[in-house]
Coordinates of C-alpha atoms and ligand atoms in Angstrom, one line a residue:
Chain Q
M5 CA 233.1 108.7 127.0
N6 CA 234.9 105.4 126.7
W7 CA 231.5 103.3 125.8
I8 CA 231.4 106.1 122.6
V9 CA 235.3 105.3 121.7
N10 CA 234.7 101.1 121.5
N11 CA 231.2 101.4 120.4
G12 CA 232.2 103.7 117.3
D13 CA 231.1 100.7 114.7
L14 CA 227.7 100.1 116.4
I15 CA 226.4 103.4 116.1
G16 CA 227.6 104.2 112.6
Q17 CA 225.6 100.8 111.5
L18 CA 222.6 102.1 113.8
V19 CA 222.7 105.7 111.7
V20 CA 222.8 103.7 108.8
A21 CA 219.8 101.5 109.7
H22 CA 218.0 104.4 111.4
L23 CA 218.7 106.4 108.2
A24 CA 217.1 103.5 105.8
T25 CA 214.0 103.5 107.9
A26 CA 213.7 107.6 107.8
I27 CA 214.3 108.6 104.3
P28 CA 211.3 106.8 102.6
P29 CA 208.5 107.8 104.6
I30 CA 209.9 111.6 104.5
I31 CA 210.4 110.9 100.3
L32 CA 206.5 109.2 100.6
S33 CA 205.0 111.4 102.9
F34 CA 206.4 114.2 99.8
F35 CA 205.2 112.6 97.1
L36 CA 201.7 111.0 98.5
S37 CA 200.7 114.4 99.5
I38 CA 200.8 116.2 96.4
P39 CA 197.1 114.5 95.0
I40 CA 196.0 114.5 98.7
G41 CA 196.7 118.4 98.5
W42 CA 195.9 118.8 95.0
F43 CA 192.4 117.1 95.6
A44 CA 191.8 119.5 99.1
N45 CA 191.7 122.7 97.0
R46 CA 189.6 120.9 94.3
F47 CA 186.4 121.0 95.9
Q48 CA 185.5 123.0 98.4
V49 CA 184.2 120.8 100.9
S50 CA 186.9 118.4 100.5
R51 CA 189.5 120.7 101.9
G52 CA 187.8 120.7 105.3
I53 CA 186.9 117.2 105.7
L54 CA 190.5 115.7 103.7
L55 CA 192.6 117.9 105.8
T56 CA 190.9 117.2 109.1
V57 CA 190.8 113.2 108.6
F58 CA 194.2 113.4 107.7
A59 CA 195.5 115.5 110.7
L60 CA 193.8 113.1 112.4
L61 CA 196.3 110.1 112.2
Y62 CA 199.0 112.2 113.8
A63 CA 196.8 111.2 116.6
I64 CA 197.2 107.6 117.0
P65 CA 199.9 106.6 119.4
S66 CA 203.2 105.3 117.1
L67 CA 203.8 102.0 119.6
P68 CA 200.2 100.7 118.8
L69 CA 200.5 101.3 115.5
F70 CA 203.5 99.6 114.9
I71 CA 202.2 96.3 116.5
V72 CA 198.6 97.0 114.9
L73 CA 200.0 97.3 111.2
P74 CA 201.5 93.8 110.5
L75 CA 198.1 92.5 111.8
I76 CA 196.4 94.3 108.7
I77 CA 199.0 94.3 106.1
G78 CA 200.4 90.4 106.9
T79 CA 203.7 91.5 107.4
G80 CA 206.2 90.0 110.1
L81 CA 206.5 92.1 113.7
R82 CA 209.9 92.7 113.1
D83 CA 209.8 93.8 109.6
P84 CA 211.3 97.6 108.9
I85 CA 208.8 97.8 106.3
N86 CA 206.1 98.3 109.0
V87 CA 208.1 101.1 110.6
V88 CA 207.6 102.9 107.2
I89 CA 204.1 102.2 106.3
A90 CA 203.5 104.0 110.0
L91 CA 205.7 106.8 109.4
T92 CA 204.5 107.5 106.1
I93 CA 201.1 108.1 107.7
Y94 CA 202.5 110.5 110.4
G95 CA 204.1 112.2 107.9
I96 CA 201.2 112.7 105.2
A97 CA 199.5 113.8 108.4
L98 CA 201.5 116.5 108.9
M99 CA 202.4 117.4 105.0
A100 CA 198.9 117.4 103.4
R101 CA 198.0 120.5 104.7
S102 CA 201.2 121.8 104.2
T103 CA 201.2 120.7 100.6
A104 CA 197.0 121.9 100.2
D105 CA 198.1 125.7 101.9
G106 CA 201.1 125.5 99.7
L107 CA 199.1 124.8 95.9
A108 CA 196.6 127.3 97.6
S109 CA 198.9 130.4 98.2
V110 CA 199.9 130.4 94.4
D111 CA 198.6 133.7 93.4
P112 CA 195.8 133.6 91.5
D113 CA 196.7 135.9 89.0
V114 CA 200.0 133.7 87.8
R115 CA 197.6 130.7 87.7
Q116 CA 195.4 133.2 85.1
A117 CA 198.8 134.6 83.4
A118 CA 199.1 130.9 83.3
T119 CA 196.4 129.6 81.4
A120 CA 196.5 132.8 79.3
V121 CA 199.8 131.9 77.7
G122 CA 198.3 128.6 77.0
Y123 CA 199.7 125.7 79.8
S124 CA 197.0 123.0 79.7
A125 CA 195.3 122.6 83.2
R126 CA 198.2 119.8 83.8
S127 CA 201.1 121.5 82.9
S128 CA 200.3 124.5 84.8
F129 CA 200.1 122.5 88.3
W130 CA 203.4 120.4 87.3
R131 CA 205.3 123.6 86.1
V132 CA 204.0 126.6 87.8
E133 CA 201.6 125.8 90.7
L134 CA 203.7 123.0 92.0
P135 CA 206.9 124.7 91.8
L136 CA 205.8 127.6 93.4
A137 CA 203.8 126.3 96.2
G138 CA 207.6 125.0 96.9
P139 CA 208.7 127.6 99.7
V140 CA 205.7 126.3 101.5
L141 CA 206.4 122.9 100.9
L142 CA 209.8 123.1 102.1
A143 CA 209.0 124.7 105.4
G144 CA 206.6 121.2 105.7
I145 CA 209.0 118.9 104.4
R146 CA 211.3 120.2 106.8
V147 CA 208.8 119.6 110.2
V148 CA 208.2 116.2 108.3
A149 CA 211.7 115.1 108.5
V150 CA 212.9 116.3 111.9
S151 CA 209.9 114.4 113.1
T152 CA 210.3 111.2 111.2
I153 CA 213.8 111.0 112.4
S154 CA 212.7 111.2 115.6
L155 CA 209.8 108.5 116.1
T156 CA 211.8 106.5 113.6
T157 CA 213.2 105.3 117.4
V158 CA 210.4 104.0 118.0
G159 CA 210.8 101.5 116.8
A160 CA 213.7 100.0 118.9
V161 CA 210.8 98.7 121.0
L162 CA 210.2 96.3 119.0
G163 CA 213.8 95.4 118.2
I164 CA 213.8 97.3 114.6
D165 CA 217.4 98.8 114.2
S166 CA 217.8 102.2 115.2
L167 CA 219.6 105.3 117.0
G168 CA 216.5 103.9 119.2
A169 CA 218.6 101.1 120.2
L170 CA 220.7 103.1 122.2
F171 CA 217.9 104.1 124.8
T172 CA 216.6 100.7 124.9
D173 CA 220.2 98.8 125.2
G174 CA 221.3 101.4 127.8
Y175 CA 218.5 101.6 129.6
Q176 CA 218.0 97.7 130.2
R177 CA 221.9 97.2 130.8
N178 CA 221.9 100.7 132.7
I179 CA 224.4 102.7 130.6
P180 CA 224.1 106.5 130.6
S181 CA 226.4 107.7 128.4
E182 CA 224.4 105.0 125.5
I183 CA 221.3 106.8 126.2
L184 CA 222.9 110.5 125.9
T185 CA 224.8 109.2 122.8
G186 CA 221.2 107.8 121.8
I187 CA 220.1 111.0 122.0
V188 CA 222.5 113.4 120.8
V189 CA 223.1 111.6 118.0
T190 CA 219.3 111.6 116.9
I191 CA 218.9 115.6 117.2
A192 CA 222.7 115.7 115.3
L193 CA 221.0 113.8 112.4
A194 CA 217.7 115.6 112.8
L195 CA 220.0 118.5 111.9
A196 CA 222.3 117.4 109.5
V197 CA 218.4 116.0 107.4
D198 CA 217.2 119.1 107.8
F199 CA 219.9 121.3 106.3
L200 CA 220.1 119.3 103.6
I201 CA 217.0 119.4 102.7
V202 CA 217.6 123.6 102.7
R203 CA 220.4 123.3 100.5
I204 CA 218.2 121.2 98.0
G205 CA 215.3 123.3 98.1
R206 CA 217.7 126.3 97.5
L207 CA 219.0 124.2 94.4
L208 CA 215.9 123.8 93.1
M209 CA 214.5 127.2 93.4
P210 CA 217.2 130.2 93.1
W211 CA 214.2 132.0 92.6
S212 CA 212.7 132.2 96.2
R213 CA 215.1 134.1 98.4
I214 CA 215.6 136.8 95.4
V215 CA 211.3 137.0 96.0
G216 CA 211.6 136.7 99.7
A217 CA 214.2 139.1 100.3
G218 CA 211.4 141.6 99.5
G219 CA 212.6 142.3 95.9
G220 CA 208.9 141.2 95.4
R221 CA 206.6 142.8 93.4
S222 CA 204.1 143.3 96.4
A223 CA 207.1 144.7 98.4
R224 CA 208.2 147.3 95.7
R225 CA 204.8 148.3 94.9
Q226 CA 204.5 149.6 98.7
R227 CA 207.8 151.1 98.2
T228 CA 206.8 152.9 95.4
A229 CA 203.3 154.1 97.1
A230 CA 205.8 155.4 100.1
T231 CA 208.4 157.2 97.9
A232 CA 205.1 159.1 95.6
Chain Z
M9 CA 189.0 139.9 61.7
I10 CA 187.6 139.0 64.8
E11 CA 183.7 138.5 65.1
F12 CA 181.3 138.6 67.9
R13 CA 177.7 137.6 66.9
G14 CA 175.2 138.2 70.0
V15 CA 177.7 136.9 72.3
S16 CA 176.2 136.6 76.1
K17 CA 177.5 135.4 79.3
L18 CA 175.9 134.6 82.0
F19 CA 178.5 133.9 85.6
P20 CA 177.2 131.0 87.1
D21 CA 176.4 133.5 90.3
G22 CA 174.1 135.4 88.2
T23 CA 175.9 138.0 87.2
L24 CA 174.9 139.0 83.2
A25 CA 178.5 140.4 82.5
V26 CA 178.2 140.6 78.6
D27 CA 174.2 140.7 77.1
D28 CA 173.9 139.9 73.5
F29 CA 177.5 141.7 72.3
S30 CA 178.1 141.8 68.5
L31 CA 181.4 143.6 66.7
V32 CA 183.7 143.0 64.3
I33 CA 187.2 144.2 65.0
P34 CA 189.6 144.3 62.0
S35 CA 192.6 142.6 61.3
R36 CA 195.7 144.7 61.7
K37 CA 194.5 147.3 63.3
T38 CA 193.8 148.2 67.0
T39 CA 190.7 148.2 68.6
V40 CA 190.1 149.3 72.0
F41 CA 187.9 148.3 74.4
V42 CA 186.9 151.3 77.0
G43 CA 184.6 151.5 79.6
S44 CA 184.2 151.6 83.5
S45 CA 184.6 149.0 86.0
G46 CA 182.5 146.3 85.6
S47 CA 181.4 146.9 82.2
G48 CA 182.4 144.0 80.9
K49 CA 185.8 144.8 79.0
T50 CA 188.2 141.6 80.4
T51 CA 184.9 139.1 80.0
L52 CA 185.1 139.9 76.4
L53 CA 188.7 139.9 75.9
R54 CA 189.1 136.5 77.7
M55 CA 186.2 135.1 75.6
I56 CA 188.2 135.7 72.5
N57 CA 190.7 132.8 73.9
R58 CA 188.3 131.1 75.5
M59 CA 189.8 131.3 79.1
V60 CA 185.9 132.6 79.7
D61 CA 183.2 130.6 77.8
T62 CA 180.4 132.3 75.9
T63 CA 176.7 131.4 77.5
S64 CA 175.5 132.2 73.2
G65 CA 176.2 133.4 70.9
T66 CA 179.4 132.8 68.5
I67 CA 182.9 134.3 68.0
E68 CA 184.9 133.6 64.7
I69 CA 188.4 134.2 64.1
D70 CA 188.9 134.8 60.4
G71 CA 185.5 133.1 59.8
Q72 CA 186.6 130.1 61.9
P73 CA 184.7 129.5 65.0
T74 CA 187.0 129.6 68.2
T75 CA 185.4 126.4 69.4
A76 CA 186.9 124.5 66.2
L77 CA 190.3 124.6 68.0
E78 CA 191.3 123.0 71.1
A79 CA 191.1 126.0 73.8
V80 CA 195.0 125.6 74.8
A81 CA 196.0 125.1 71.5
L82 CA 193.8 128.3 70.9
R83 CA 195.4 130.4 73.3
R84 CA 199.0 129.9 72.4
S85 CA 198.1 130.9 69.0
I86 CA 197.2 134.4 70.5
G87 CA 199.5 136.6 72.5
Y88 CA 197.7 137.8 76.0
V89 CA 199.2 141.2 77.9
M90 CA 198.2 141.8 81.2
Q91 CA 198.1 143.9 84.0
N92 CA 200.9 143.6 86.6
S93 CA 202.1 141.8 83.5
G94 CA 201.5 138.2 84.6
L95 CA 205.0 136.6 84.6
L96 CA 206.0 133.5 86.1
P97 CA 208.0 134.3 89.2
H98 CA 209.8 131.2 89.3
L99 CA 211.0 131.9 85.7
R100 CA 214.0 134.0 84.7
V101 CA 213.1 136.8 82.3
V102 CA 214.0 135.2 79.5
D103 CA 212.2 131.7 80.1
N104 CA 209.4 133.8 80.5
V105 CA 209.6 134.9 77.1
A106 CA 210.3 131.6 75.7
T107 CA 207.7 129.8 77.9
V108 CA 205.2 129.8 74.8
P109 CA 207.2 129.0 71.7
V110 CA 208.5 126.3 74.4
L111 CA 205.1 124.2 74.6
N112 CA 204.8 124.6 71.0
G113 CA 207.8 122.3 71.6
V114 CA 210.5 124.6 70.2
P115 CA 213.5 123.5 71.8
K116 CA 214.7 125.5 74.6
K117 CA 217.9 126.8 72.9
E118 CA 216.4 127.5 70.2
A119 CA 213.5 129.4 72.2
R120 CA 216.1 131.6 74.4
E121 CA 218.1 133.0 71.2
A122 CA 214.8 133.8 70.0
A123 CA 213.9 135.5 73.2
L124 CA 216.8 137.7 73.4
V125 CA 215.8 139.0 69.9
L126 CA 212.4 139.8 71.5
L127 CA 213.9 141.8 74.4
D128 CA 215.2 144.1 71.9
T129 CA 212.4 144.5 69.8
V130 CA 210.4 145.6 72.9
G131 CA 213.5 148.0 74.2
L132 CA 215.2 145.6 77.0
D133 CA 218.9 145.1 77.6
R134 CA 219.7 142.0 77.3
S135 CA 221.5 142.0 80.8
L136 CA 218.3 142.0 82.3
A137 CA 217.3 138.5 80.4
E138 CA 219.2 136.2 83.3
R139 CA 217.3 137.9 86.0
Y140 CA 213.7 137.4 87.7
P141 CA 211.0 138.9 87.0
S142 CA 210.6 140.4 90.7
Q143 CA 214.2 142.3 90.0
L144 CA 212.6 144.0 87.4
S145 CA 210.9 147.7 87.7
G146 CA 206.8 147.3 86.7
G147 CA 207.5 149.2 83.3
Q148 CA 210.4 146.8 82.4
Q149 CA 208.4 143.8 83.4
Q150 CA 205.5 145.2 81.4
R151 CA 207.6 144.8 78.8
V152 CA 208.6 141.3 79.2
G153 CA 204.9 141.0 78.9
V154 CA 204.9 142.3 75.6
A155 CA 208.0 140.7 74.2
R156 CA 206.0 137.0 76.1
G157 CA 202.5 137.9 73.9
L158 CA 204.8 138.1 70.4
A159 CA 207.1 135.6 71.2
A160 CA 204.6 132.7 69.1
N161 CA 204.6 135.3 66.9
P162 CA 200.4 135.7 66.6
N163 CA 198.4 137.2 64.5
I164 CA 196.5 138.5 67.4
L165 CA 197.3 140.2 70.5
L166 CA 195.2 140.4 73.4
M167 CA 196.3 143.4 76.0
D168 CA 194.0 144.1 79.4
E169 CA 195.3 147.4 81.1
P170 CA 198.8 146.0 80.4
F171 CA 199.8 149.7 81.1
G172 CA 197.4 150.2 84.3
A173 CA 199.5 149.7 86.9
V174 CA 202.7 152.0 86.1
D175 CA 203.2 155.1 86.7
P176 CA 202.0 158.2 83.8
I177 CA 205.5 158.7 82.4
V178 CA 206.6 155.0 82.1
R179 CA 203.0 154.7 80.8
S180 CA 203.3 157.4 78.2
E181 CA 207.0 155.8 77.0
L182 CA 205.2 152.4 76.8
Q183 CA 202.3 153.7 74.7
V184 CA 204.4 155.3 72.2
E185 CA 206.5 152.0 72.2
L186 CA 203.5 149.9 71.4
I187 CA 202.5 152.3 68.3
R188 CA 206.2 151.7 67.1
L189 CA 205.6 148.1 67.5
Q190 CA 202.3 147.8 65.7
R191 CA 203.5 149.7 62.7
D192 CA 206.4 147.6 62.0
L193 CA 204.4 144.1 63.6
D194 CA 201.0 145.2 62.1
K195 CA 199.4 142.8 64.7
T196 CA 195.3 142.6 65.3
I197 CA 195.3 144.1 68.8
V198 CA 192.6 144.3 71.1
F199 CA 193.5 146.7 73.6
V200 CA 191.1 146.8 77.8
T201 CA 191.5 150.1 79.5
H202 CA 189.7 152.9 81.4
D203 CA 191.6 156.0 80.4
I204 CA 190.0 157.2 77.5
D205 CA 193.0 159.1 76.6
E206 CA 195.2 156.1 76.4
A207 CA 192.2 154.5 74.2
F208 CA 192.2 157.8 71.6
L209 CA 196.0 157.6 71.2
L210 CA 195.9 154.1 70.1
G211 CA 192.6 152.3 69.0
D212 CA 192.4 152.9 65.3
Q213 CA 188.8 151.8 66.1
V214 CA 187.3 152.8 69.8
V215 CA 184.6 150.8 71.2
I216 CA 182.9 152.8 74.3
L217 CA 181.2 150.0 76.8
E218 CA 178.1 150.3 79.3
K219 CA 177.8 148.3 82.0
G220 CA 176.6 144.6 80.7
G221 CA 179.1 145.0 77.5
V222 CA 176.6 147.3 75.8
I223 CA 178.1 148.9 73.0
A224 CA 177.4 152.9 73.4
Q225 CA 179.1 154.2 70.2
V226 CA 181.9 152.2 68.1
G227 CA 184.0 154.4 65.7
S228 CA 187.3 156.2 65.4
P229 CA 188.6 158.6 67.7
T230 CA 187.8 161.3 65.4
E231 CA 184.4 160.1 64.9
I232 CA 183.6 159.6 68.4
L233 CA 185.2 163.0 69.4
T234 CA 183.4 165.0 66.8
A235 CA 180.2 163.0 67.3
P236 CA 179.4 161.9 70.5
A237 CA 176.1 159.4 70.5
N238 CA 174.7 159.9 72.7
E239 CA 174.8 161.8 76.6
F240 CA 176.8 158.9 78.0
V241 CA 179.8 158.8 75.1
A242 CA 179.7 162.6 75.3
T243 CA 180.4 162.6 79.3
F244 CA 182.5 159.2 79.2
I245 CA 185.1 161.1 76.0
G246 CA 184.5 164.8 78.6
A247 CA 183.5 166.3 75.3
E248 CA 181.8 169.3 77.0
R249 CA 184.0 170.1 79.5
G250 CA 187.8 170.0 80.5
K251 CA 190.8 170.0 77.5
R252 CA 188.5 168.6 75.5
A253 CA 186.2 171.5 74.3
L254 CA 188.7 174.1 73.1
S255 CA 187.7 177.2 71.3
I256 CA 189.9 179.8 69.4
Q257 CA 190.3 182.5 71.7
K258 CA 192.0 185.7 69.1
T259 CA 194.7 187.8 70.8
A260 CA 197.0 190.3 69.9
T261 CA 199.6 187.8 68.6
G262 CA 197.7 185.4 67.1
D263 CA 194.9 182.9 67.4
I264 CA 195.2 180.5 70.5
L265 CA 192.8 177.0 71.7
V266 CA 191.9 177.5 75.1
D267 CA 190.2 174.7 77.2
S268 CA 186.9 175.2 78.8
E269 CA 188.9 176.6 81.7
G270 CA 190.1 179.1 79.4
R271 CA 193.5 177.8 80.3
A272 CA 195.8 178.1 77.1
A273 CA 196.0 174.2 75.4
G274 CA 197.9 175.1 72.0
V275 CA 197.6 176.5 68.8
L276 CA 195.6 176.2 65.3
V277 CA 198.6 175.1 62.7
Q278 CA 198.1 174.1 58.9
Q279 CA 198.8 170.2 58.2
S280 CA 200.5 169.7 55.3
E281 CA 199.7 166.0 55.2
G282 CA 198.4 163.0 56.7
V283 CA 194.8 162.5 57.9
V284 CA 193.5 162.8 61.4
R285 CA 191.8 158.6 61.9
Ligands
ATP320 N1 184.3 134.9 87.5 C1 183.3 135.5 87.8 N2 182.3 135.5 88.2 C2 181.7 135.9 88.3 N3 180.9 137.4 88.0 C3 182.2 137.8 87.6 C4 183.6 137.4 87.2 N4 184.0 137.7 86.5 C5 183.5 139.0 86.2 N5 182.1 139.0 86.5 C6 181.4 140.3 86.8 O1 181.2 140.3 85.6 C7 181.2 141.9 85.4 C8 182.3 142.4 84.3 O2 183.3 141.9 84.8 P1 184.6 142.0 84.2 O3 186.0 142.3 84.8 O4 184.6 141.5 82.5 O5 185.0 143.9 84.1 P2 185.9 144.9 83.4 O6 185.2 145.3 82.6 O7 186.9 144.4 82.7 O8 186.2 145.6 84.8 P3 187.9 146.2 85.2 O9 187.6 147.7 84.7 O10 187.4 146.2 86.8 O11 188.8 145.6 84.7 C9 181.4 142.3 86.6 O12 180.6 142.8 87.3 C10 182.1 141.4 87.4 O13 181.8 141.3 89.1
MG321 MG1 188.9 144.2 84.1

């Protein structure tokens, strides 16, 4: 406990550094997955191949990736940009499938209706299909966020600031409460970001809770059928 | 006026949905396509606004081929109402109705105000405007669908089984409402149904279709009822049986009309004015 009180400033700094590293990959993987998800659904063959390839990216061990990336892109070994890029790759590995599934989940009738009233293919995608894929995208990005915040700690091994530094430092100097603090604060941060994402989702998709609450057309049709 | 000239549709999988179809659809009248499932009604309708491309033949609207306009612009100039309303679930009722004007560049505020007026037109309370489609009954959703179809003030309204998924009572309400609307609005309506009663009720011109979009008969309800072109039509409209084959029976209290099962169906009255279509 004493350790925490004496190191409040350090913890604060590390939280900021952690977020600075973790948030860009979360946002990047969300947006970069959109064209991938679109392309995956565009052609029947592309879906299986593309999504498998991207899913396999997640199997790359993280530490070697952090070390190899600077060699490929020519950055310094301790440049945080390496971690951002590596985490974006993992993020996309998780998110591409969610985006593809979300876009595929849009009711074909609704898509037809959008075409019928005069949405162009482009505006139908951005203004109808993507928003309606929203709940699935939200579920996907929550997993990405939690995974990214947890993986960000690995950068500490290379000396890149994050809450992971509390594990490495605590381990080297044998301070159990520092290690424990690192774990607890990382989890708390993941929960906080998750909560924030859910909030943003509700704000952007006020309709989704109503539809999800069983007021949907199919739910009603079943009810009508049951009473008929 | 919409004119089909030798129109065919061969889908990539080899289905010949429409084969050499020719028809004139008069302006400011309701034309109903009626036929059993798979007879090509939806395909015919969707070729008018180019949601489905023709394989051969041409379709002209007021003498201009539909291919003269860009497909998206063409669709925005034609109202479309479909079964299950086809409303966008993530937009409020008022925004659903305002969709097409907004796509056409009308300022949002203006389009929403016009949408409220349209809700009145189709007999919906304005208090429903801020709801999402899933918060409406099936009948209310269809009314919103009709309002959306009218929003850009199109000359042509395409309706694909718009009342197919609502219960019979609501359906007849909506039918009556459509007749009233059409009296005020005078649109060219192309209406698809597989319910022959609905076709006779709404249609100025009824087109009975066989498989492959083959026209079995075109005519007013009266023409078709009094002179079915062939066995197929007679069977389809049920002219020889049930409630359409009425005969006069003399009873002690006066003449009544009975159907083929002998059930009383109505009485003959002297019509003072008006002509049967
Ligand atoms: N996209 C498509 N690809 C292949 N075949 C199709 C396609 N759309 C329709 N068809 C076929 O074309 C024929 C006509 O279909 P259409 O949907 O026009 O019929 P319909 O008269 O509207 O039927 P329903 O009353 O069931 O709506 C059917 O045999 C159908 O299977
Ligand atoms: Mg159909």
